[in-house]
mmCIF file of C-alpha atoms in Angstrom:
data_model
loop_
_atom_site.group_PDB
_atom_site.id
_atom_site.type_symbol
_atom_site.label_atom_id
_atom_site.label_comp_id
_atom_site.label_asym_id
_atom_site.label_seq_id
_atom_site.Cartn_x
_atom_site.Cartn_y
_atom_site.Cartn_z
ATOM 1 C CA UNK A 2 -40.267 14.421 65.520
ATOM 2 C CA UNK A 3 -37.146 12.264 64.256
ATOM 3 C CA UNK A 4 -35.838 15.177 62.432
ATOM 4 C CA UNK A 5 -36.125 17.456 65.591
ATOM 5 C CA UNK A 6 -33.662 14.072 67.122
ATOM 6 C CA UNK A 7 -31.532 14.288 64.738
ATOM 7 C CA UNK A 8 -30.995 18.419 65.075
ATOM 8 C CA UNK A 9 -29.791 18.275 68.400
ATOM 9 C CA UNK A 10 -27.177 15.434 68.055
ATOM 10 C CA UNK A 11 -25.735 17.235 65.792
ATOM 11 C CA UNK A 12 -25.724 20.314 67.751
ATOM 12 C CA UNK A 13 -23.991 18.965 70.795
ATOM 13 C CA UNK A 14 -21.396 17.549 67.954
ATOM 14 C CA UNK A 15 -21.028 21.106 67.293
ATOM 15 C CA UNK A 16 -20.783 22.600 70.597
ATOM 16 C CA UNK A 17 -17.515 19.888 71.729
ATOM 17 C CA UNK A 18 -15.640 20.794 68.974
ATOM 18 C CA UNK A 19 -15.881 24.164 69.384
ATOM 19 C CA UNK A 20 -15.000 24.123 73.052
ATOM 20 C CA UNK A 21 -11.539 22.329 72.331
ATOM 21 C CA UNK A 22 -8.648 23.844 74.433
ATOM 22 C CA UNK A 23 -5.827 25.650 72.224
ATOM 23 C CA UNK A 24 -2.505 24.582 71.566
ATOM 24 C CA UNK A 25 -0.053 26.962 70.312
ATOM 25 C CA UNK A 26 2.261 25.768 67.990
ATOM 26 C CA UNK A 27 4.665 27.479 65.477
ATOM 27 C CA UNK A 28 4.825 26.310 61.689
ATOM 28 C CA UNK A 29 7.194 27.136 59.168
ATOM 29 C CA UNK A 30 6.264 27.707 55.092
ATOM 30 C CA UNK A 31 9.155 26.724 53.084
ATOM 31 C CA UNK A 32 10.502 29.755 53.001
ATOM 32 C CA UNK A 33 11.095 29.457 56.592
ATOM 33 C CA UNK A 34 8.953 32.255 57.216
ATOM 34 C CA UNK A 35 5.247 32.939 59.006
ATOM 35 C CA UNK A 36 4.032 30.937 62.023
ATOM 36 C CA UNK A 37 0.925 30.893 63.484
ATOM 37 C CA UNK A 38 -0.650 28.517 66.599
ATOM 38 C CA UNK A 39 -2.138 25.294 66.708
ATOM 39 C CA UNK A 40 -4.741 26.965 68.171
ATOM 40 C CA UNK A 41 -5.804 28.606 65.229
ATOM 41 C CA UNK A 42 -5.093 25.431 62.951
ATOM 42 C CA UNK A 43 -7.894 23.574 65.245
ATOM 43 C CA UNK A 44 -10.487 26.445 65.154
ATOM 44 C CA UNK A 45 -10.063 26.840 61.126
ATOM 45 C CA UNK A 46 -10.435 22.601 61.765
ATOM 46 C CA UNK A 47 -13.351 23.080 63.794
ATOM 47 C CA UNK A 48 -15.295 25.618 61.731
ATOM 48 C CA UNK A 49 -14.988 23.678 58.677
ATOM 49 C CA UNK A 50 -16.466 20.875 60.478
ATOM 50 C CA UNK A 51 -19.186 22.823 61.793
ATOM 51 C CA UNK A 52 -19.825 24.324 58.605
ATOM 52 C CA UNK A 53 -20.388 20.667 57.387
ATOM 53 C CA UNK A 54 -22.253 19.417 60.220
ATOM 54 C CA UNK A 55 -24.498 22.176 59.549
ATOM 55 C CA UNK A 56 -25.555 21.462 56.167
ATOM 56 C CA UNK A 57 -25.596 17.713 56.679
ATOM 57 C CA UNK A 58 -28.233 18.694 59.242
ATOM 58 C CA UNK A 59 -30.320 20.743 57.280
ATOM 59 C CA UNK A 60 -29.990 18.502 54.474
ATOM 60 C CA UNK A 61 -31.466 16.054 56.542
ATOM 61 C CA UNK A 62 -33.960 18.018 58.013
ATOM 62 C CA UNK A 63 -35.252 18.972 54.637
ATOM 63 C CA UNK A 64 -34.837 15.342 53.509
ATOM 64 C CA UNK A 65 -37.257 14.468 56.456
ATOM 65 C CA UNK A 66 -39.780 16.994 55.725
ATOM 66 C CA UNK A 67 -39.913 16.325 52.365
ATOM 67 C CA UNK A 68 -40.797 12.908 52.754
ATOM 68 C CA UNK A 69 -43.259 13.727 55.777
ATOM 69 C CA UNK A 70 -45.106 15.625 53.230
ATOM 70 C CA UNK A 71 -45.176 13.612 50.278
ATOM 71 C CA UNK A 72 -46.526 10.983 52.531
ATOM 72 C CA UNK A 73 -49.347 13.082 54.073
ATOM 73 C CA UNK A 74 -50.033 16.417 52.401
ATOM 74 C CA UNK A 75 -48.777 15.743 48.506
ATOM 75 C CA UNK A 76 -51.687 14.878 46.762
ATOM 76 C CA UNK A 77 -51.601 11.138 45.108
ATOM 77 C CA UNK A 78 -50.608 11.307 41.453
ATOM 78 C CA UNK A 79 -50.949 8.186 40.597
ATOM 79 C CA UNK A 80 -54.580 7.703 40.959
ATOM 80 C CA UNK A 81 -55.703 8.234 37.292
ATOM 81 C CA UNK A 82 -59.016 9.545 36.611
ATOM 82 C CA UNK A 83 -62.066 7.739 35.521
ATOM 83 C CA UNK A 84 -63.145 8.473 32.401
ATOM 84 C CA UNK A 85 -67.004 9.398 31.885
ATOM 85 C CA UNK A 86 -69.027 6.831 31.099
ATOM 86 C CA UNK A 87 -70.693 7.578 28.001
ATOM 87 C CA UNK A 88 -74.526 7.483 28.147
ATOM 88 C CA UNK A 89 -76.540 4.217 27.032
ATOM 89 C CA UNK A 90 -77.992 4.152 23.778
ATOM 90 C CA UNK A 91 -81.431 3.208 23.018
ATOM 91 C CA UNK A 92 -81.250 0.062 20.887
ATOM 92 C CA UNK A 93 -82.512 0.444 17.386
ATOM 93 C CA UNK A 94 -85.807 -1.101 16.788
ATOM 94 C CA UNK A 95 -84.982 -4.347 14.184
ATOM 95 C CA UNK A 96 -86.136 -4.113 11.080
ATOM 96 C CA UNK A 97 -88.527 -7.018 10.566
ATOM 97 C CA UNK A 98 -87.092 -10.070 7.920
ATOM 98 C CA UNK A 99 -90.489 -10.900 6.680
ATOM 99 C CA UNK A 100 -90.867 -9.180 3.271
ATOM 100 C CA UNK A 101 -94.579 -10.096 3.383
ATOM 101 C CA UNK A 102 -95.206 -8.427 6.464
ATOM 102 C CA UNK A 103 -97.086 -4.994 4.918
ATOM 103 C CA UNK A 104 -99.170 -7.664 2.569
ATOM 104 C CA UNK A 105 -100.234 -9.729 5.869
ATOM 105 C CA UNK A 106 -101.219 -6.999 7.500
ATOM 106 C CA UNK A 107 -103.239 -5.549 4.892
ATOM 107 C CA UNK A 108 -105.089 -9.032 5.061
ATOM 108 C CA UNK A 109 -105.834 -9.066 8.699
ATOM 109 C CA UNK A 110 -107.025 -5.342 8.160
ATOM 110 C CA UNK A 111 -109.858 -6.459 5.769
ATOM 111 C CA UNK A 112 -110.650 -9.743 7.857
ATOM 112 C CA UNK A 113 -111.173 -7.366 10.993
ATOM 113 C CA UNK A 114 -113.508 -5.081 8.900
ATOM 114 C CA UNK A 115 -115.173 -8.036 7.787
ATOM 115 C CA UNK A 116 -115.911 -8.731 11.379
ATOM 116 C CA UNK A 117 -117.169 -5.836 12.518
ATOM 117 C CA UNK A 118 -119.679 -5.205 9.596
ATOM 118 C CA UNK A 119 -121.146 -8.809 10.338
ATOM 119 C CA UNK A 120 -121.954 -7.742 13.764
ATOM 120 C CA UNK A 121 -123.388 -4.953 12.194
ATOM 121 C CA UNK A 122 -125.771 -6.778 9.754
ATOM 122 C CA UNK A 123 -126.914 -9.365 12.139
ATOM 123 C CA UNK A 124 -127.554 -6.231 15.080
ATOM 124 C CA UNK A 125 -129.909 -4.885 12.479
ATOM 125 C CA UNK A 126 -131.103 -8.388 11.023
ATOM 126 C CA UNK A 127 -130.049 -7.162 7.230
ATOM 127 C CA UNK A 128 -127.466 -6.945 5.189
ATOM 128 C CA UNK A 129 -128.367 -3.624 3.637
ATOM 129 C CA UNK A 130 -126.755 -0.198 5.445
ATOM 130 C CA UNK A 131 -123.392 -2.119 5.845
ATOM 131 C CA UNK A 132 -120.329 -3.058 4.117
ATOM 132 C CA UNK A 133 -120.160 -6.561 4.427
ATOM 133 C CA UNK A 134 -120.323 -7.330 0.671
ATOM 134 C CA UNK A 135 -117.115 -5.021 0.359
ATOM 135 C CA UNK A 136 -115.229 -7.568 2.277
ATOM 136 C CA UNK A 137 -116.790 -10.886 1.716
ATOM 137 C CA UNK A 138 -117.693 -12.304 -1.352
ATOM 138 C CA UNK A 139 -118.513 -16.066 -2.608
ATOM 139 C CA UNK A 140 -119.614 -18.702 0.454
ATOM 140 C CA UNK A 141 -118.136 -16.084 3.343
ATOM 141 C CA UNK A 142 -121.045 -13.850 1.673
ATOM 142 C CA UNK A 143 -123.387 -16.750 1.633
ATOM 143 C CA UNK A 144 -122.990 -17.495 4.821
ATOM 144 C CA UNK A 145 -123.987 -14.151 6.428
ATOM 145 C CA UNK A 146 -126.753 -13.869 4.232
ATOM 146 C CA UNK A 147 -128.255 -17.292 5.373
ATOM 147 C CA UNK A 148 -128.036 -16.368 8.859
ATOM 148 C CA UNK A 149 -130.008 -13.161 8.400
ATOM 149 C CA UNK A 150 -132.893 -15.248 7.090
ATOM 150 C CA UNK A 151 -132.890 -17.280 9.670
ATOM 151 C CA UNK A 152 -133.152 -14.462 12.343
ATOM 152 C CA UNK A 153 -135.067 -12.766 10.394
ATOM 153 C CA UNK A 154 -138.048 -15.867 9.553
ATOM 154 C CA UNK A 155 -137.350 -16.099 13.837
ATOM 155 C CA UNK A 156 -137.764 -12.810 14.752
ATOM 156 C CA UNK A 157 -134.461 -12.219 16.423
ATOM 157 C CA UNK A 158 -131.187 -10.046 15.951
ATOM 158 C CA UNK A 159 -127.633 -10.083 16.866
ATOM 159 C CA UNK A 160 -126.358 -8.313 19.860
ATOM 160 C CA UNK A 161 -122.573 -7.380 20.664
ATOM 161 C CA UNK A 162 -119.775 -8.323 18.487
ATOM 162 C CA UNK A 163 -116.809 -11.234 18.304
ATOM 163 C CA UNK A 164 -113.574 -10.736 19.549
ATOM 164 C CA UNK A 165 -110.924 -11.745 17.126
ATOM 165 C CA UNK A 166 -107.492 -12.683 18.434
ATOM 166 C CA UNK A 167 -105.494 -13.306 15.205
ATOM 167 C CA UNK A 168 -101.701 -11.251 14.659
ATOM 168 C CA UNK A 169 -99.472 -11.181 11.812
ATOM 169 C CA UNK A 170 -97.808 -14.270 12.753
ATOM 170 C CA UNK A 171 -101.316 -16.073 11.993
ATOM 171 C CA UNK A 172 -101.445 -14.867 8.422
ATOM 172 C CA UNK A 173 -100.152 -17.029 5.653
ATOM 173 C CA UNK A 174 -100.049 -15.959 2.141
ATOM 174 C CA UNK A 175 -98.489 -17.089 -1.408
ATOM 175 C CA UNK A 176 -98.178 -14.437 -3.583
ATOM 176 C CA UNK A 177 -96.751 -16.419 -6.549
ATOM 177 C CA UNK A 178 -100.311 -18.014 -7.228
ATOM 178 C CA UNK A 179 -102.168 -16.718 -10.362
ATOM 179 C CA UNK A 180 -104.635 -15.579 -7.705
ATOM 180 C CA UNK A 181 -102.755 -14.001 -4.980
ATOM 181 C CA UNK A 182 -104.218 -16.395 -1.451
ATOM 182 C CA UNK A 183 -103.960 -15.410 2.271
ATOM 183 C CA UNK A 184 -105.362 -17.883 5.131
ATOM 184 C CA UNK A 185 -105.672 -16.802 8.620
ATOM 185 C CA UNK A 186 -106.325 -18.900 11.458
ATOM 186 C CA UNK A 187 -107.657 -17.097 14.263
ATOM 187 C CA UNK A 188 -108.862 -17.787 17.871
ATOM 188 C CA UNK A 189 -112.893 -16.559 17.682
ATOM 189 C CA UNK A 190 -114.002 -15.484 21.237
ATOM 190 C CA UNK A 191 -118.255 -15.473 20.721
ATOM 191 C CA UNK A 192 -118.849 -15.373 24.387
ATOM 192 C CA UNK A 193 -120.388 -11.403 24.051
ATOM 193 C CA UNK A 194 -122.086 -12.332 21.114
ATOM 194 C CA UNK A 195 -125.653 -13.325 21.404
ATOM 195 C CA UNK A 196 -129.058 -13.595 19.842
ATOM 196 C CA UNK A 197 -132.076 -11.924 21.435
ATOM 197 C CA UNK A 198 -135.946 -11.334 20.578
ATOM 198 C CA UNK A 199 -136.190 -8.417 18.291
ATOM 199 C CA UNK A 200 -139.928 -7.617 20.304
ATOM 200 C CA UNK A 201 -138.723 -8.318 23.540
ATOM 201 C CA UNK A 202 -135.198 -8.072 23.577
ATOM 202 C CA UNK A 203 -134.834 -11.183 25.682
ATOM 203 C CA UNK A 204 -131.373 -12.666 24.902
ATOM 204 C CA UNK A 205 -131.933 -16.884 23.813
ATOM 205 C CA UNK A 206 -129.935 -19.357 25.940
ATOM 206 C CA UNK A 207 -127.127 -20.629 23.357
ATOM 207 C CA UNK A 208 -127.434 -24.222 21.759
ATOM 208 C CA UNK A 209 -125.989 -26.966 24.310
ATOM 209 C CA UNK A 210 -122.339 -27.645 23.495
ATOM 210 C CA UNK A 211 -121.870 -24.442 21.910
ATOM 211 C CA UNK A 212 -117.989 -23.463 22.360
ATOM 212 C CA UNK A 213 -117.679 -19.783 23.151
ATOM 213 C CA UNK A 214 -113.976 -19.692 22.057
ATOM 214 C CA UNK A 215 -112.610 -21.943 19.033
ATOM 215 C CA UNK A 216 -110.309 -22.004 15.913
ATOM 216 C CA UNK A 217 -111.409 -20.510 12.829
ATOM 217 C CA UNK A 218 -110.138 -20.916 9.770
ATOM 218 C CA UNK A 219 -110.317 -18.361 6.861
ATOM 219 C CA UNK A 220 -109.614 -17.731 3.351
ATOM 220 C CA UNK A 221 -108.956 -14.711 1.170
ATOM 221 C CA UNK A 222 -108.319 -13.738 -1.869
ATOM 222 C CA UNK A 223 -107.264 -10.690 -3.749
ATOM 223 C CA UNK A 224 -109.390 -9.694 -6.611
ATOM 224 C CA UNK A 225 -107.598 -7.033 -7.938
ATOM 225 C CA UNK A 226 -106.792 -4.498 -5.615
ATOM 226 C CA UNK A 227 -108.768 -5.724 -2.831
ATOM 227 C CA UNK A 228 -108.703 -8.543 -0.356
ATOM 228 C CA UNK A 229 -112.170 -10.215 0.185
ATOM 229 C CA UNK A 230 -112.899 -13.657 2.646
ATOM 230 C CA UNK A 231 -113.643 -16.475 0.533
ATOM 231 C CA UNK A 232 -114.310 -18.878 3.339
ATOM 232 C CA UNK A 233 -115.293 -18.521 7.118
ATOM 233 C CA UNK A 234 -115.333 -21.844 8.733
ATOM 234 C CA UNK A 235 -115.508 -22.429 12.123
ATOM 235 C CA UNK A 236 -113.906 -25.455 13.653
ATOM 236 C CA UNK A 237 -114.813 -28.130 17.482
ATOM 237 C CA UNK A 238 -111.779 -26.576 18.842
ATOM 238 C CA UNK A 239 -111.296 -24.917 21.768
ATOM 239 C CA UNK A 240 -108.926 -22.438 21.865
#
């Protein structure tokens, strides 16, 4: 709209000089020769003008366009494009910094299998048809074997298992000895363990006092190339 203005002032700028009246006039070269009229002098005036007018108009015209559009339909340069995020990576699992790591879990392996062919022996009130001797030796041995007899001279069994709640982080062991020694302790949970009449099946009410969940202590030693428990002790704390 302001360049549309600014066309027709300049066109009625145009138009009055055009319209000038005509004055003849008579020049002389230095030769003293040729003449022509004033009147021709101020239209050759008036069309140079014009002539300049005219491109001082479009020149402003096309100034005002271009700057219409590179305010509202040239695209914005100077944005700069984003570039791509590059996908996460999935962190890298840390290596653990405990060389003994493979060796402690080799020891909790054998105490677990030590645990579960206990529950075995006392379920069937003997030792024989299980592997407890493959994993216990010296007074964790004993131990298992005095219990039988005493369900046994009773009449009763075991029924269910322990529940073990020791990790790797419970495991302690000292390689360096002459003897290689691990000692676990580890949180026993005997609450689904019970004894029951091997006639009736009538499961006995537990001693008073009896914790079903306490710290127990354990020893083992490698003979060898195997691990056996030395010692199974349990301890009067709750865990």
């Amino acid at each position: 709209m302001h360049g549309n203005h600014t066309c027709h002032a300049l066109h009625d700028r145009i138009i009055t000089t055009r319209d000038a009246p005509q004055v003849t006039c008579t020049v002389n070269d230095k030769n003293g020769e040729g003449s022509m009229t004033r009147g021709t002098a101020t239209m050759r005036g008036a069309l140079r003008s014009r002539n300049r007018l005219i491109g001082s108009a479009v020149a402003i015209s096309a100034g005002l366009a271009l700057t219409a559009c590179s305010s509202s339909d040239k695209p914005n340069t100077e944005a700069k494009p984003t570039a791509p995020s590059s996908p996460s990576k999935s962190p890298t699992p840390s290596k653990s910094s405990d060389p003994d790591e493979a060796v402690k879990k080799e020891v909790l392996a054998i105490y677990n299998h030590f645990r579960q062919e206990q529950a075995k022996a006392y379920a069937a009130g003997a030792i024989d048809g299980t592997e407890v001797q493959k994993y216990a030796t010296a007074e964790a041995l004993g131990t298992v074997q005095a219990d039988l007899m005493s369900l046994r001279r009773a009449g009763n069994v075991g029924k269910g298992a322990p529940v073990t709640h020791a990790g790797v982080e419970d495991v302690q062991v000292n390689l360096d000895a002459k003897i290689p020694k691990a000692t676990i302790k580890d949180c026993l949970d005997v609450s689904g363990w019970a004894v029951v009449n091997r006639k009736t099946g009538k499961t006995l009410p537990s001693p008073e006092g009896q914790l079903k969940r306490y710290v127990n202590d354990v020893t083992l030693e490698r003979w060898g190339k195997q691990w056996l428990v030395l010692t199974d002790t349990a301890r009067s704390t709750v865990c």
